[in-house]
Amino acid sequence: MASGQQQALEADPISKFKVLVPRLKESLATLMKVAGEVFYKNSQFDECVKHGDNSSGQLFDKTLEEFYAICDQIELNLRLALECVSQTTDSARNTPVPVQSNPQKADMQQQQQQQQQQQQQQQQPDATLSYPQYLNTVRTQIACAKEIHDSLLECAKKISEKPLSAT
């Protein structure tokens, strides 16, 4: 059970963000340290105290690239979290009845019980949908969306087939 929770945390974009923030802080500290060293070496080179070597510049580039990579990962996880929130909001708006999170297949007795529960739930507004009921709701929504799509296509075809009147 602990491994299931661990996998859920790894898949959660907010958890990934929380893990990446300390790495970002470390990367930023390293970047500033390397930048300071490069700045110091360049100032010595400008004063003709030392001859230049390019290894510190390469280290700076590598450190900067690592910093940007972590920033990109954080950005992706935050965008994913925002998309999840948006999807949850849309789901709550379009399916106002909560769905039970038990998608296991039911045998005939369970299906009969679910049908009875469905009839009872239709009478009770605070009830939750079982997973098969939720699937039926989704199928209905998909069929409705297809019907709207087909109607729009038909309308577009009719509009494009009409000859333009010369004025």
Coordinates of N, CA and C in Angstrom, one line a residue:
M1 N 0.8 -1.2 0.0 CA 0.0 0.0 0.0 C 0.9 1.3 0.0
A2 N 2.0 1.2 0.7 CA 2.9 2.3 0.7 C 3.5 2.6 -0.7
S3 N 3.7 1.6 -1.5 CA 4.2 1.8 -2.8 C 3.2 2.5 -3.7
G4 N 1.9 2.1 -3.5 CA 0.8 2.8 -4.2 C 0.7 4.2 -3.9
Q5 N 0.9 4.6 -2.6 CA 0.9 6.0 -2.2 C 2.1 6.7 -2.8
Q6 N 3.3 6.0 -2.8 CA 4.5 6.6 -3.3 C 4.3 6.9 -4.8
Q7 N 3.7 6.0 -5.6 CA 3.5 6.2 -7.0 C 2.5 7.3 -7.2
A8 N 1.5 7.4 -6.4 CA 0.6 8.5 -6.5 C 1.2 9.9 -6.3
L9 N 2.1 9.9 -5.3 CA 2.9 11.1 -5.0 C 3.8 11.5 -6.2
E10 N 4.4 10.5 -6.8 CA 5.3 10.7 -7.9 C 4.6 11.2 -9.1
A11 N 3.3 10.8 -9.3 CA 2.6 11.2 -10.4 C 1.9 12.6 -10.2
D12 N 1.8 13.0 -9.0 CA 1.2 14.3 -8.6 C 2.1 15.5 -9.0
P13 N 1.7 16.4 -9.9 CA 2.6 17.5 -10.3 C 2.9 18.4 -9.2
I14 N 2.1 18.6 -8.2 CA 2.4 19.5 -7.1 C 3.5 18.8 -6.2
S15 N 3.4 17.5 -6.0 CA 4.5 16.8 -5.3 C 5.8 16.9 -6.0
K16 N 5.8 16.8 -7.3 CA 7.0 16.9 -8.1 C 7.5 18.3 -8.0
F17 N 6.7 19.3 -8.0 CA 7.1 20.7 -7.8 C 7.8 20.9 -6.5
K18 N 7.2 20.3 -5.4 CA 7.7 20.5 -4.1 C 9.1 19.8 -4.0
V19 N 9.3 18.7 -4.7 CA 10.6 18.1 -4.7 C 11.6 18.9 -5.5
L20 N 11.2 19.6 -6.6 CA 12.1 20.3 -7.5 C 12.5 21.6 -6.9
V21 N 11.7 22.2 -6.0 CA 12.1 23.6 -5.5 C 13.4 23.5 -4.7
P22 N 13.7 22.6 -3.8 CA 15.0 22.5 -3.2 C 16.1 22.3 -4.2
R23 N 15.9 21.5 -5.2 CA 16.9 21.3 -6.2 C 17.2 22.6 -6.9
L24 N 16.1 23.4 -7.2 CA 16.3 24.6 -7.9 C 17.1 25.6 -7.0
K25 N 16.8 25.6 -5.7 CA 17.6 26.5 -4.8 C 19.1 26.1 -4.8
E26 N 19.4 24.8 -4.7 CA 20.7 24.3 -4.8 C 21.4 24.7 -6.1
S27 N 20.7 24.5 -7.2 CA 21.2 24.8 -8.5 C 21.5 26.3 -8.6
L28 N 20.6 27.1 -8.1 CA 20.8 28.6 -8.1 C 22.0 29.0 -7.3
A29 N 22.2 28.3 -6.1 CA 23.4 28.6 -5.3 C 24.6 28.2 -6.0
T30 N 24.6 27.1 -6.7 CA 25.8 26.6 -7.4 C 26.1 27.6 -8.6
L31 N 25.0 28.0 -9.3 CA 25.1 28.9 -10.4 C 25.7 30.2 -10.0
M32 N 25.3 30.7 -8.9 CA 25.9 32.0 -8.4 C 27.3 31.8 -8.0
K33 N 27.6 30.7 -7.4 CA 29.0 30.5 -7.0 C 29.9 30.4 -8.2
V34 N 29.5 29.6 -9.2 CA 30.3 29.5 -10.4 C 30.4 30.8 -11.1
A35 N 29.3 31.6 -11.2 CA 29.3 32.9 -11.8 C 30.3 33.8 -11.1
G36 N 30.3 33.8 -9.8 CA 31.3 34.6 -9.1 C 32.7 34.2 -9.4
E37 N 33.0 32.9 -9.5 CA 34.3 32.4 -9.8 C 34.7 32.9 -11.2
V38 N 33.8 32.8 -12.2 CA 34.0 33.2 -13.6 C 34.3 34.7 -13.6
F39 N 33.4 35.4 -12.9 CA 33.6 36.9 -12.8 C 35.0 37.2 -12.3
Y40 N 35.4 36.6 -11.2 CA 36.7 36.8 -10.6 C 37.8 36.5 -11.6
K41 N 37.7 35.4 -12.2 CA 38.8 35.0 -13.2 C 38.8 35.9 -14.4
N42 N 37.7 36.4 -14.8 CA 37.6 37.3 -15.9 C 38.2 38.7 -15.5
S43 N 38.0 39.1 -14.3 CA 38.5 40.3 -13.8 C 40.1 40.2 -13.7
Q44 N 40.6 39.1 -13.3 CA 42.0 38.9 -13.2 C 42.6 38.9 -14.6
F45 N 41.9 38.3 -15.6 CA 42.3 38.2 -17.0 C 42.4 39.7 -17.5
D46 N 41.4 40.5 -17.2 CA 41.3 41.9 -17.7 C 42.5 42.7 -17.1
E47 N 42.9 42.4 -15.9 CA 44.0 43.1 -15.3 C 45.3 42.5 -15.7
C48 N 45.3 41.5 -16.5 CA 46.5 40.8 -17.0 C 47.3 40.1 -15.9
V49 N 46.6 39.7 -14.9 CA 47.3 39.0 -13.8 C 47.4 37.5 -14.2
K50 N 46.3 37.0 -14.8 CA 46.3 35.6 -15.3 C 46.0 35.5 -16.7
H51 N 46.4 34.4 -17.3 CA 46.0 34.1 -18.7 C 44.7 33.4 -18.6
G52 N 43.8 33.6 -19.6 CA 42.5 33.0 -19.6 C 42.5 31.6 -19.9
D53 N 41.6 30.9 -19.3 CA 41.3 29.5 -19.6 C 39.7 29.4 -19.7
N54 N 39.3 28.5 -20.6 CA 37.9 28.4 -20.9 C 37.1 27.4 -20.1
S55 N 37.8 26.7 -19.2 CA 37.1 25.6 -18.5 C 36.1 26.2 -17.5
S56 N 36.3 27.4 -16.9 CA 35.3 27.9 -16.0 C 34.1 28.4 -16.8
G57 N 34.3 28.9 -18.0 CA 33.1 29.3 -18.9 C 32.3 28.1 -19.2
Q58 N 32.9 26.9 -19.5 CA 32.2 25.7 -19.8 C 31.4 25.2 -18.6
L59 N 32.0 25.3 -17.4 CA 31.4 25.0 -16.2 C 30.1 25.9 -15.9
F60 N 30.3 27.1 -16.2 CA 29.2 28.1 -16.0 C 28.0 27.7 -17.0
D61 N 28.4 27.4 -18.2 CA 27.3 27.0 -19.2 C 26.6 25.8 -18.7
K62 N 27.4 24.8 -18.2 CA 26.8 23.5 -17.8 C 25.8 23.8 -16.6
T63 N 26.3 24.6 -15.6 CA 25.5 24.9 -14.5 C 24.3 25.7 -14.8
L64 N 24.4 26.6 -15.7 CA 23.3 27.4 -16.2 C 22.2 26.5 -16.9
E65 N 22.7 25.6 -17.7 CA 21.8 24.7 -18.4 C 21.1 23.8 -17.4
E66 N 21.7 23.4 -16.4 CA 21.1 22.6 -15.3 C 20.0 23.4 -14.6
F67 N 20.3 24.6 -14.3 CA 19.3 25.5 -13.7 C 18.1 25.7 -14.6
Y68 N 18.3 25.9 -15.9 CA 17.2 26.1 -16.8 C 16.4 24.8 -17.0
A69 N 17.1 23.7 -16.9 CA 16.4 22.4 -17.0 C 15.4 22.2 -15.9
I70 N 15.9 22.5 -14.7 CA 15.0 22.4 -13.5 C 13.8 23.4 -13.6
C71 N 14.1 24.6 -14.0 CA 13.1 25.6 -14.2 C 12.0 25.1 -15.2
D72 N 12.5 24.5 -16.3 CA 11.5 23.9 -17.3 C 10.7 22.8 -16.7
Q73 N 11.3 22.0 -15.9 CA 10.5 20.9 -15.2 C 9.5 21.5 -14.3
I74 N 9.9 22.5 -13.5 CA 8.9 23.2 -12.6 C 7.8 23.8 -13.4
E75 N 8.1 24.4 -14.5 CA 7.1 25.1 -15.4 C 6.1 24.0 -15.9
L76 N 6.6 22.9 -16.4 CA 5.8 21.8 -16.9 C 4.9 21.3 -15.8
N77 N 5.4 21.1 -14.6 CA 4.6 20.5 -13.5 C 3.5 21.5 -13.1
L78 N 3.8 22.8 -13.1 CA 2.8 23.8 -12.7 C 1.7 23.9 -13.8
R79 N 2.1 23.8 -15.0 CA 1.1 23.8 -16.1 C 0.2 22.6 -16.0
L80 N 0.9 21.4 -15.7 CA 0.1 20.2 -15.6 C -0.9 20.3 -14.4
A81 N -0.4 20.9 -13.3 CA -1.3 21.1 -12.2 C -2.5 22.0 -12.5
L82 N -2.2 23.0 -13.2 CA -3.2 24.0 -13.7 C -4.2 23.3 -14.6
E83 N -3.7 22.4 -15.5 CA -4.6 21.7 -16.3 C -5.5 20.7 -15.5
C84 N -4.9 20.0 -14.5 CA -5.6 19.1 -13.7 C -6.7 19.9 -12.9
V85 N -6.4 21.0 -12.4 CA -7.4 21.8 -11.7 C -8.6 22.2 -12.7
S86 N -8.2 22.6 -13.9 CA -9.2 23.0 -14.9 C -10.0 21.9 -15.3
Q87 N -9.4 20.7 -15.4 CA -10.2 19.5 -15.8 C -11.1 19.1 -14.7
T88 N -10.7 19.2 -13.4 CA -11.5 18.9 -12.3 C -12.7 19.8 -12.2
T89 N -12.4 21.1 -12.4 CA -13.5 22.1 -12.4 C -14.5 21.8 -13.5
D90 N -14.0 21.5 -14.7 CA -15.0 21.2 -15.8 C -15.8 19.9 -15.5
S91 N -15.1 19.0 -14.9 CA -15.8 17.7 -14.5 C -16.8 18.0 -13.5
A92 N -16.5 18.8 -12.5 CA -17.5 19.1 -11.4 C -18.7 19.8 -12.0
R93 N -18.4 20.7 -13.0 CA -19.5 21.5 -13.5 C -20.4 20.6 -14.4
N94 N -19.8 19.7 -15.2 CA -20.5 18.9 -16.1 C -21.1 17.6 -15.5
T95 N -20.5 17.1 -14.4 CA -21.0 16.0 -13.7 C -21.1 16.4 -12.3
P96 N -22.2 17.0 -11.9 CA -22.2 17.6 -10.6 C -22.4 16.5 -9.5
V97 N -22.7 15.3 -9.8 CA -22.8 14.2 -8.8 C -21.4 13.6 -8.7
P98 N -20.9 13.4 -7.5 CA -19.6 12.8 -7.3 C -19.6 11.3 -7.8
V99 N -18.4 10.9 -8.2 CA -18.3 9.5 -8.8 C -17.5 8.7 -7.8
Q100 N -18.0 7.5 -7.5 CA -17.2 6.6 -6.6 C -16.0 6.2 -7.4
S101 N -14.9 6.1 -6.7 CA -13.6 5.8 -7.3 C -13.3 4.3 -7.3
N102 N -14.3 3.5 -7.6 CA -14.1 2.0 -7.6 C -14.5 1.5 -8.9
P103 N -13.6 1.5 -9.9 CA -14.0 1.1 -11.3 C -13.9 -0.4 -11.5
Q104 N -14.0 -1.2 -10.5 CA -13.9 -2.7 -10.7 C -15.2 -3.2 -11.4
K105 N -15.0 -4.2 -12.2 CA -16.2 -4.8 -12.9 C -17.1 -5.6 -11.9
A106 N -18.3 -5.4 -12.1 CA -19.3 -6.0 -11.1 C -19.9 -7.2 -11.8
D107 N -20.3 -8.2 -11.0 CA -21.0 -9.4 -11.6 C -22.5 -9.0 -11.7
M108 N -23.3 -10.0 -12.1 CA -24.7 -9.7 -12.4 C -25.4 -9.1 -11.1
Q109 N -25.2 -9.7 -10.0 CA -25.8 -9.2 -8.8 C -25.5 -7.8 -8.4
Q110 N -24.2 -7.5 -8.6 CA -23.8 -6.1 -8.3 C -24.4 -5.1 -9.3
Q111 N -24.5 -5.6 -10.6 CA -25.2 -4.7 -11.6 C -26.6 -4.4 -11.2
Q112 N -27.3 -5.5 -10.8 CA -28.7 -5.3 -10.4 C -28.8 -4.4 -9.2
Q113 N -27.9 -4.5 -8.2 CA -27.9 -3.6 -7.1 C -27.6 -2.2 -7.5
Q114 N -26.7 -2.0 -8.5 CA -26.4 -0.7 -8.9 C -27.6 -0.1 -9.7
Q115 N -28.3 -0.9 -10.4 CA -29.5 -0.4 -11.1 C -30.5 0.1 -10.1
Q116 N -30.7 -0.7 -9.0 CA -31.6 -0.3 -7.9 C -31.1 1.0 -7.3
Q117 N -29.8 1.0 -7.0 CA -29.2 2.2 -6.4 C -29.4 3.4 -7.3
Q118 N -29.3 3.2 -8.6 CA -29.4 4.3 -9.6 C -30.8 4.9 -9.5
Q119 N -31.8 4.0 -9.4 CA -33.2 4.5 -9.3 C -33.3 5.3 -8.0
Q120 N -32.7 4.8 -6.9 CA -32.8 5.5 -5.6 C -32.1 6.8 -5.7
Q121 N -30.9 6.8 -6.4 CA -30.1 8.0 -6.4 C -30.7 9.1 -7.3
Q122 N -31.5 8.7 -8.2 CA -32.2 9.7 -9.0 C -33.2 10.5 -8.2
Q123 N -33.7 9.8 -7.2 CA -34.6 10.5 -6.3 C -33.9 11.3 -5.2
Q124 N -32.6 10.9 -4.9 CA -31.8 11.6 -3.9 C -30.7 12.5 -4.6
P125 N -30.8 13.8 -4.4 CA -29.8 14.7 -5.1 C -28.4 14.6 -4.6
D126 N -28.2 14.2 -3.3 CA -26.8 14.2 -2.7 C -26.1 12.9 -2.9
A127 N -26.6 11.9 -3.7 CA -26.0 10.6 -3.9 C -24.8 10.7 -4.8
T128 N -24.0 9.6 -4.8 CA -22.9 9.6 -5.7 C -23.2 8.6 -6.8
L129 N -22.5 8.8 -8.0 CA -22.6 7.9 -9.1 C -21.7 6.8 -9.0
S130 N -22.1 5.6 -9.3 CA -21.2 4.4 -9.4 C -20.4 4.6 -10.7
Y131 N -19.3 3.8 -10.8 CA -18.5 4.0 -12.0 C -19.2 3.6 -13.2
P132 N -20.0 2.5 -13.3 CA -20.8 2.2 -14.5 C -21.8 3.3 -14.8
Q133 N -22.4 4.0 -13.8 CA -23.3 5.1 -14.1 C -22.5 6.3 -14.7
Y134 N -21.3 6.5 -14.1 CA -20.5 7.5 -14.6 C -20.1 7.3 -16.1
L135 N -19.8 6.0 -16.4 CA -19.5 5.7 -17.8 C -20.7 6.0 -18.7
N136 N -21.9 5.6 -18.3 CA -23.0 5.9 -19.1 C -23.2 7.4 -19.3
T137 N -22.9 8.2 -18.2 CA -23.0 9.7 -18.3 C -22.0 10.2 -19.4
V138 N -20.8 9.7 -19.3 CA -19.8 10.1 -20.3 C -20.2 9.7 -21.7
R139 N -20.7 8.5 -21.9 CA -21.1 8.0 -23.2 C -22.2 9.0 -23.7
T140 N -23.1 9.3 -22.9 CA -24.2 10.3 -23.3 C -23.6 11.6 -23.7
Q141 N -22.7 12.1 -22.9 CA -22.0 13.4 -23.3 C -21.3 13.3 -24.6
I142 N -20.6 12.2 -24.8 CA -19.9 12.0 -26.1 C -20.8 11.9 -27.2
A143 N -21.9 11.2 -27.1 CA -22.9 11.1 -28.2 C -23.5 12.5 -28.5
C144 N -23.7 13.3 -27.4 CA -24.3 14.6 -27.6 C -23.2 15.5 -28.4
A145 N -22.0 15.4 -28.0 CA -20.9 16.2 -28.6 C -20.8 15.8 -30.1
K146 N -20.9 14.4 -30.4 CA -20.8 14.0 -31.8 C -22.0 14.5 -32.6
E147 N -23.2 14.5 -32.0 CA -24.3 15.1 -32.6 C -24.2 16.5 -33.0
I148 N -23.7 17.3 -32.0 CA -23.4 18.7 -32.3 C -22.4 18.9 -33.4
H149 N -21.3 18.1 -33.3 CA -20.3 18.2 -34.3 C -20.8 17.9 -35.7
D150 N -21.6 16.8 -35.8 CA -22.2 16.4 -37.1 C -23.2 17.6 -37.6
S151 N -23.9 18.1 -36.7 CA -24.8 19.2 -37.1 C -24.0 20.4 -37.6
L152 N -22.9 20.7 -37.0 CA -22.1 21.9 -37.4 C -21.5 21.6 -38.8
L153 N -21.0 20.3 -39.0 CA -20.4 20.0 -40.3 C -21.5 20.1 -41.4
E154 N -22.7 19.6 -41.1 CA -23.8 19.7 -42.1 C -24.1 21.1 -42.4
C155 N -24.1 21.9 -41.4 CA -24.4 23.4 -41.6 C -23.3 24.0 -42.4
A156 N -22.1 23.7 -42.1 CA -20.9 24.2 -42.9 C -21.0 23.8 -44.3
K157 N -21.4 22.6 -44.6 CA -21.5 22.1 -46.0 C -22.6 22.8 -46.7
K158 N -23.7 23.0 -46.1 CA -24.8 23.7 -46.7 C -24.4 25.2 -47.0
I159 N -23.7 25.8 -46.1 CA -23.3 27.2 -46.4 C -22.3 27.2 -47.5
S160 N -21.4 26.3 -47.6 CA -20.4 26.3 -48.6 C -21.0 25.9 -50.0
E161 N -22.0 25.2 -50.0 CA -22.7 24.8 -51.3 C -23.5 25.9 -51.9
K162 N -24.0 26.8 -51.1 CA -24.9 27.9 -51.6 C -24.1 28.7 -52.6
P163 N -24.6 29.0 -53.8 CA -23.9 29.9 -54.7 C -24.0 31.3 -54.2
L164 N -22.9 32.0 -54.4 CA -22.8 33.4 -54.0 C -23.7 34.2 -55.0
S165 N -24.5 35.1 -54.5 CA -25.3 35.9 -55.4 C -24.5 37.1 -55.9
A166 N -24.6 37.4 -57.2 CA -23.9 38.5 -57.8 C -24.6 39.8 -57.4
T167 N -23.9 40.7 -56.9 CA -24.5 42.0 -56.6 C -23.9 43.1 -57.3

